[in-house]
């Protein structure tokens, strides 16, 4: 729906009974919801940064799960998947093998269930869905961008600390001034839909999606002449080796990694390889889920910064 919000986009895909009940809830009570989750034989619930609310059978939301909660049927989960596939499940093999969809307004939908034995494995029975409300917080990275322009930086934090939100805004800011390539392995940052980023990632930003970070970095350096490469969640030695090679070619990197302290990061060999390379300038730690996107510490890895 053109001009709709992420939450309205989610509503378009939900079963009619659930959609109608959610639409009857005052909008201020829905504001701040990060996820809408549906589980066959279980509840429909909304996840916020600090709480969970369950949809009641008679309408409204409850903070506790009990017999009054709306329990979703397996047929409703299947109906929702068919809506996501535009009533052609067999044509959505790639999405179902990856376990997620990206729909309008940057909404990602995770799908769980039973995978087939054929290769590549594909979901054939569906047990739960997780609609993640897309949030672009423009301006949240202004301070980091201003103090880390032209530096190699790593943004770190725990679960729900706002790493992806911060990285997306850094990409937007950087990509409005410099030739930038976003390696968006799981399509979480740009949320490409029909080839168009649903989120603003910068006017000069090229997006490489649905391939490994390492392969994407190598391809970008060879073919797109980036000044900066942005990528999310460094997770392997191949990622780190590709980054070091890219820096050697004169490219700056903005990356994220999961970890709430330097000690925690140092236990991972792929991160230790980067921090001990002498090529990264700063590690920016975010405060955590209580204050998503807020900086708690900047650890300087190189003198003169």
Short mmCIF file of C-alpha atoms in Angstrom, two decimals:
data_model
loop_
_atom_site.label_atom_id
_atom_site.label_comp_id
_atom_site.label_asym_id
_atom_site.label_seq_id
_atom_site.Cartn_x
_atom_site.Cartn_y
_atom_site.Cartn_z
CA UNK A 1 0.00 0.00 0.00
CA UNK A 2 1.73 3.17 -1.19
CA UNK A 3 2.25 5.65 1.61
CA UNK A 4 1.40 3.12 4.30
CA UNK A 5 3.41 2.51 7.45
CA UNK A 6 5.24 -0.73 8.28
CA UNK A 7 2.46 -1.66 10.72
CA UNK A 8 -0.24 -1.09 8.10
CA UNK A 9 1.74 -3.25 5.68
CA UNK A 10 1.77 -6.06 8.24
CA UNK A 11 -2.00 -5.73 8.69
CA UNK A 12 -2.49 -6.35 4.96
CA UNK A 13 -1.06 -9.86 5.33
CA UNK A 14 -2.73 -10.98 8.57
CA UNK A 15 -5.85 -13.21 8.70
CA UNK A 16 -9.06 -11.19 8.75
CA UNK A 17 -9.99 -12.03 12.37
CA UNK A 18 -6.62 -10.93 13.71
CA UNK A 19 -6.47 -7.84 11.52
CA UNK A 20 -9.90 -6.69 12.63
CA UNK A 21 -9.08 -7.13 16.33
CA UNK A 22 -5.75 -5.31 16.05
CA UNK A 23 -7.36 -2.44 14.14
CA UNK A 24 -9.83 -2.01 17.02
CA UNK A 25 -6.99 -1.42 19.49
CA UNK A 26 -6.12 2.28 20.07
CA UNK A 27 -3.12 3.16 17.95
CA UNK A 28 -1.13 4.56 20.86
CA UNK A 29 -1.09 1.06 22.40
CA UNK A 30 0.39 -0.37 19.19
CA UNK A 31 3.07 2.31 18.85
CA UNK A 32 6.49 0.97 19.74
CA UNK A 33 5.74 -2.64 18.81
CA UNK A 34 8.88 -4.19 17.32
CA UNK A 35 7.44 -7.56 16.26
CA UNK A 36 4.06 -9.18 15.59
CA UNK A 37 4.31 -12.93 16.20
CA UNK A 38 1.89 -15.72 15.30
CA UNK A 39 2.33 -19.31 16.45
CA UNK A 40 0.07 -22.21 15.37
CA UNK A 41 -1.85 -23.55 18.35
CA UNK A 42 -0.44 -20.71 20.41
CA UNK A 43 -0.81 -16.97 20.89
CA UNK A 44 -0.71 -13.88 18.75
CA UNK A 45 1.55 -11.42 20.56
CA UNK A 46 3.29 -8.10 20.15
CA UNK A 47 6.90 -7.67 21.24
CA UNK A 48 8.08 -4.29 22.55
CA UNK A 49 11.54 -3.32 23.79
CA UNK A 50 10.51 -3.91 27.41
CA UNK A 51 7.33 -5.99 27.37
CA UNK A 52 5.11 -8.47 25.52
CA UNK A 53 1.36 -8.12 24.99
CA UNK A 54 -0.95 -10.99 24.01
CA UNK A 55 -4.00 -10.53 21.82
CA UNK A 56 -7.18 -11.51 23.68
CA UNK A 57 -10.00 -13.54 22.15
CA UNK A 58 -12.48 -10.80 22.98
CA UNK A 59 -10.21 -8.04 21.68
CA UNK A 60 -7.64 -5.90 23.41
CA UNK A 61 -4.22 -6.77 24.76
CA UNK A 62 -3.12 -8.53 27.94
CA UNK A 63 0.29 -8.63 29.59
CA UNK A 64 -0.14 -12.26 30.71
CA UNK A 65 -0.74 -15.36 28.60
CA UNK A 66 -3.79 -17.29 29.78
CA UNK A 67 -6.92 -19.04 28.48
CA UNK A 68 -8.34 -15.69 27.34
CA UNK A 69 -5.57 -15.30 24.76
CA UNK A 70 -6.41 -15.63 21.07
CA UNK A 71 -4.99 -18.94 19.84
CA UNK A 72 -4.18 -19.02 16.17
CA UNK A 73 -5.01 -22.04 14.01
CA UNK A 74 -2.57 -23.81 11.72
CA UNK A 75 -4.89 -22.95 8.83
CA UNK A 76 -4.49 -19.23 9.64
CA UNK A 77 -0.70 -19.56 9.55
CA UNK A 78 -0.98 -21.28 6.17
CA UNK A 79 -3.35 -18.58 4.92
CA UNK A 80 -0.85 -15.90 5.93
CA UNK A 81 2.00 -17.68 4.12
CA UNK A 82 -0.19 -17.92 1.01
CA UNK A 83 -0.79 -14.16 1.22
CA UNK A 84 2.97 -13.60 1.48
CA UNK A 85 3.40 -15.79 -1.62
CA UNK A 86 0.51 -14.04 -3.40
CA UNK A 87 -1.29 -17.40 -3.44
CA UNK A 88 1.51 -19.18 -5.31
CA UNK A 89 3.52 -21.01 -2.64
CA UNK A 90 5.41 -23.13 -5.19
CA UNK A 91 6.84 -19.96 -6.75
CA UNK A 92 8.39 -18.85 -3.44
CA UNK A 93 10.96 -21.61 -3.15
CA UNK A 94 13.88 -19.25 -2.55
CA UNK A 95 12.18 -17.36 0.27
CA UNK A 96 10.96 -20.58 1.87
CA UNK A 97 14.42 -22.16 1.70
CA UNK A 98 15.86 -19.10 3.46
CA UNK A 99 13.07 -18.93 6.02
CA UNK A 100 12.04 -15.32 5.49
CA UNK A 101 10.23 -12.88 3.23
CA UNK A 102 10.86 -9.19 2.65
CA UNK A 103 7.68 -7.27 1.87
CA UNK A 104 6.75 -3.64 1.38
CA UNK A 105 8.00 -0.88 3.68
CA UNK A 106 11.07 -2.90 4.68
CA UNK A 107 9.12 -5.46 6.75
CA UNK A 108 10.88 -8.80 7.20
CA UNK A 109 8.84 -11.89 7.97
CA UNK A 110 10.57 -14.88 9.55
CA UNK A 111 8.97 -18.29 9.01
CA UNK A 112 9.55 -21.47 11.02
CA UNK A 113 8.32 -25.00 10.52
CA UNK A 114 9.31 -28.34 9.00
CA UNK A 115 11.82 -28.41 6.16
CA UNK A 116 11.67 -30.86 3.28
CA UNK A 117 14.35 -33.48 2.68
CA UNK A 118 14.92 -32.31 -0.90
CA UNK A 119 17.81 -30.01 -1.80
CA UNK A 120 17.81 -27.17 -1.19
CA UNK A 121 15.66 -27.73 1.91
CA UNK A 122 12.37 -25.86 1.77
CA UNK A 123 9.68 -25.17 4.35
CA UNK A 124 6.64 -27.31 3.66
CA UNK A 125 4.81 -27.05 7.01
CA UNK A 126 4.48 -23.73 8.76
CA UNK A 127 4.35 -23.32 12.52
CA UNK A 128 5.07 -19.66 13.25
CA UNK A 129 5.58 -16.23 11.70
CA UNK A 130 7.48 -13.22 12.96
CA UNK A 131 6.67 -9.87 11.35
CA UNK A 132 9.44 -7.42 12.25
CA UNK A 133 8.36 -3.79 12.18
CA UNK A 134 10.94 -1.84 10.17
CA UNK A 135 12.27 1.23 11.92
CA UNK A 136 14.51 3.82 10.29
CA UNK A 137 15.68 6.36 12.83
CA UNK A 138 17.20 9.08 10.68
CA UNK A 139 19.73 11.13 12.58
CA UNK A 140 20.56 8.51 15.20
CA UNK A 141 24.07 8.10 13.73
CA UNK A 142 24.83 11.83 13.26
CA UNK A 143 27.34 12.00 16.11
CA UNK A 144 29.13 8.78 15.15
CA UNK A 145 29.27 9.85 11.51
CA UNK A 146 30.73 13.27 12.34
CA UNK A 147 33.52 11.85 14.52
CA UNK A 148 34.32 8.77 12.41
CA UNK A 149 34.24 10.06 8.86
CA UNK A 150 36.92 8.32 6.75
CA UNK A 151 37.69 5.75 9.47
CA UNK A 152 37.33 1.99 9.72
CA UNK A 153 34.85 1.37 12.52
CA UNK A 154 33.02 -1.50 14.18
CA UNK A 155 29.62 -0.97 15.83
CA UNK A 156 28.96 -3.49 18.60
CA UNK A 157 26.24 -4.34 21.09
CA UNK A 158 24.05 -7.08 22.45
CA UNK A 159 20.63 -8.23 21.27
CA UNK A 160 18.21 -5.35 20.50
CA UNK A 161 20.90 -2.73 21.14
CA UNK A 162 20.14 -1.02 17.83
CA UNK A 163 23.18 -2.15 15.81
CA UNK A 164 21.26 -2.59 12.56
CA UNK A 165 19.35 0.67 13.01
CA UNK A 166 22.60 2.55 13.67
CA UNK A 167 24.35 0.87 10.73
CA UNK A 168 21.45 1.71 8.39
CA UNK A 169 21.68 5.39 9.30
CA UNK A 170 25.49 5.34 8.94
CA UNK A 171 25.00 3.86 5.47
CA UNK A 172 22.48 6.57 4.60
CA UNK A 173 24.78 9.35 5.76
CA UNK A 174 27.90 7.90 4.14
CA UNK A 175 26.07 6.97 0.95
CA UNK A 176 24.87 10.52 0.44
CA UNK A 177 28.48 11.77 0.19
CA UNK A 178 30.70 8.90 -0.95
CA UNK A 179 30.54 5.91 -3.29
CA UNK A 180 29.29 3.22 -0.94
CA UNK A 181 28.45 -0.47 -1.27
CA UNK A 182 26.12 -2.12 1.23
CA UNK A 183 26.64 -5.88 1.64
CA UNK A 184 23.18 -6.82 2.85
CA UNK A 185 23.46 -10.60 3.19
CA UNK A 186 20.05 -11.17 4.78
CA UNK A 187 18.37 -8.13 3.21
CA UNK A 188 17.80 -6.59 6.65
CA UNK A 189 19.28 -3.14 6.08
CA UNK A 190 18.03 -2.02 2.68
CA UNK A 191 15.07 -4.45 2.55
CA UNK A 192 15.10 -4.71 -1.24
CA UNK A 193 11.67 -5.34 -2.73
CA UNK A 194 11.31 -5.63 -6.50
CA UNK A 195 14.89 -4.37 -6.76
CA UNK A 196 14.20 -1.13 -4.86
CA UNK A 197 15.53 -0.46 -1.32
CA UNK A 198 12.57 0.07 0.96
CA UNK A 199 14.85 1.93 3.39
CA UNK A 200 16.95 4.99 2.62
CA UNK A 201 20.55 3.76 2.43
CA UNK A 202 22.03 6.74 0.57
CA UNK A 203 21.85 8.15 -2.93
CA UNK A 204 25.31 6.85 -3.89
CA UNK A 205 24.90 3.40 -2.33
CA UNK A 206 24.94 0.20 -4.37
CA UNK A 207 23.35 -2.82 -2.68
CA UNK A 208 24.55 -6.42 -2.88
CA UNK A 209 22.03 -8.74 -1.25
CA UNK A 210 21.38 -12.47 -0.73
CA UNK A 211 25.00 -13.54 -1.01
CA UNK A 212 27.68 -14.14 1.61
CA UNK A 213 29.46 -11.13 3.07
CA UNK A 214 32.84 -12.40 1.89
CA UNK A 215 31.68 -12.95 -1.70
CA UNK A 216 29.86 -9.62 -1.69
CA UNK A 217 32.94 -7.74 -0.49
CA UNK A 218 35.16 -9.36 -3.12
CA UNK A 219 32.62 -8.59 -5.87
CA UNK A 220 32.21 -4.98 -4.72
CA UNK A 221 35.95 -4.28 -4.65
CA UNK A 222 36.41 -5.80 -8.10
CA UNK A 223 33.47 -4.26 -9.90
CA UNK A 224 31.94 -1.26 -8.10
CA UNK A 225 34.98 0.85 -7.07
CA UNK A 226 33.59 1.73 -3.62
CA UNK A 227 35.14 4.23 -1.27
CA UNK A 228 33.27 2.67 1.65
CA UNK A 229 31.77 -0.79 2.24
CA UNK A 230 29.08 -1.29 4.89
CA UNK A 231 28.17 -4.76 6.20
CA UNK A 232 26.32 -6.27 9.13
CA UNK A 233 27.20 -8.96 11.71
CA UNK A 234 30.73 -10.16 10.99
CA UNK A 235 30.56 -13.87 11.77
CA UNK A 236 33.42 -15.82 10.15
CA UNK A 237 37.11 -15.74 9.30
CA UNK A 238 36.22 -15.51 5.61
CA UNK A 239 34.33 -12.28 6.40
CA UNK A 240 37.33 -10.86 8.24
CA UNK A 241 39.84 -11.89 5.57
CA UNK A 242 37.72 -10.25 2.86
CA UNK A 243 37.53 -7.05 4.94
CA UNK A 244 41.32 -6.95 5.47
CA UNK A 245 41.85 -7.49 1.74
CA UNK A 246 39.35 -4.71 0.98
CA UNK A 247 41.12 -2.28 3.32
CA UNK A 248 44.34 -3.18 1.53
CA UNK A 249 42.71 -1.98 -1.68
CA UNK A 250 42.01 1.42 -0.12
CA UNK A 251 38.37 0.85 0.91
CA UNK A 252 37.03 2.05 4.26
CA UNK A 253 34.72 -0.29 6.23
CA UNK A 254 31.79 0.23 8.57
CA UNK A 255 30.77 -3.09 10.13
CA UNK A 256 28.85 -4.48 13.06
CA UNK A 257 29.51 -7.39 15.41
CA UNK A 258 27.59 -8.98 18.25
CA UNK A 259 29.20 -8.27 21.60
CA UNK A 260 28.61 -5.93 24.53
CA UNK A 261 32.24 -5.58 25.65
CA UNK A 262 35.76 -5.76 24.24
CA UNK A 263 36.44 -8.82 26.38
CA UNK A 264 33.43 -10.57 24.86
CA UNK A 265 34.50 -9.64 21.33
CA UNK A 266 38.05 -10.84 21.94
CA UNK A 267 36.82 -14.40 22.48
CA UNK A 268 35.90 -14.60 18.80
CA UNK A 269 38.85 -15.25 16.50
CA UNK A 270 37.31 -13.49 13.49
CA UNK A 271 36.86 -10.28 15.51
CA UNK A 272 40.25 -10.59 17.19
CA UNK A 273 41.79 -10.87 13.71
CA UNK A 274 40.27 -7.49 12.80
CA UNK A 275 41.08 -5.70 16.05
CA UNK A 276 44.69 -6.92 16.06
CA UNK A 277 45.22 -6.06 12.39
CA UNK A 278 45.98 -2.44 13.26
CA UNK A 279 43.62 -1.35 10.48
CA UNK A 280 40.47 -0.52 12.46
CA UNK A 281 40.26 2.84 14.20
CA UNK A 282 37.38 2.61 16.66
CA UNK A 283 34.91 0.20 18.20
CA UNK A 284 31.61 1.84 19.15
CA UNK A 285 29.65 0.01 21.85
CA UNK A 286 25.91 0.59 22.16
CA UNK A 287 24.21 0.66 25.55
CA UNK A 288 21.74 -2.17 25.13
CA UNK A 289 18.03 -2.90 24.79
CA UNK A 290 17.11 -0.39 27.52
CA UNK A 291 18.47 2.43 25.32
CA UNK A 292 18.63 1.12 21.74
CA UNK A 293 21.05 2.98 19.49
CA UNK A 294 22.69 4.96 22.32
CA UNK A 295 26.48 4.90 22.56
CA UNK A 296 28.00 3.70 25.83
CA UNK A 297 31.70 3.63 24.93
CA UNK A 298 34.12 4.31 22.09
CA UNK A 299 37.22 2.13 22.24
CA UNK A 300 40.09 3.54 20.21
CA UNK A 301 42.27 0.94 18.53
CA UNK A 302 44.73 3.30 16.88
CA UNK A 303 46.64 6.26 18.29
CA UNK A 304 45.97 9.73 17.02
CA UNK A 305 42.17 9.41 16.82
#
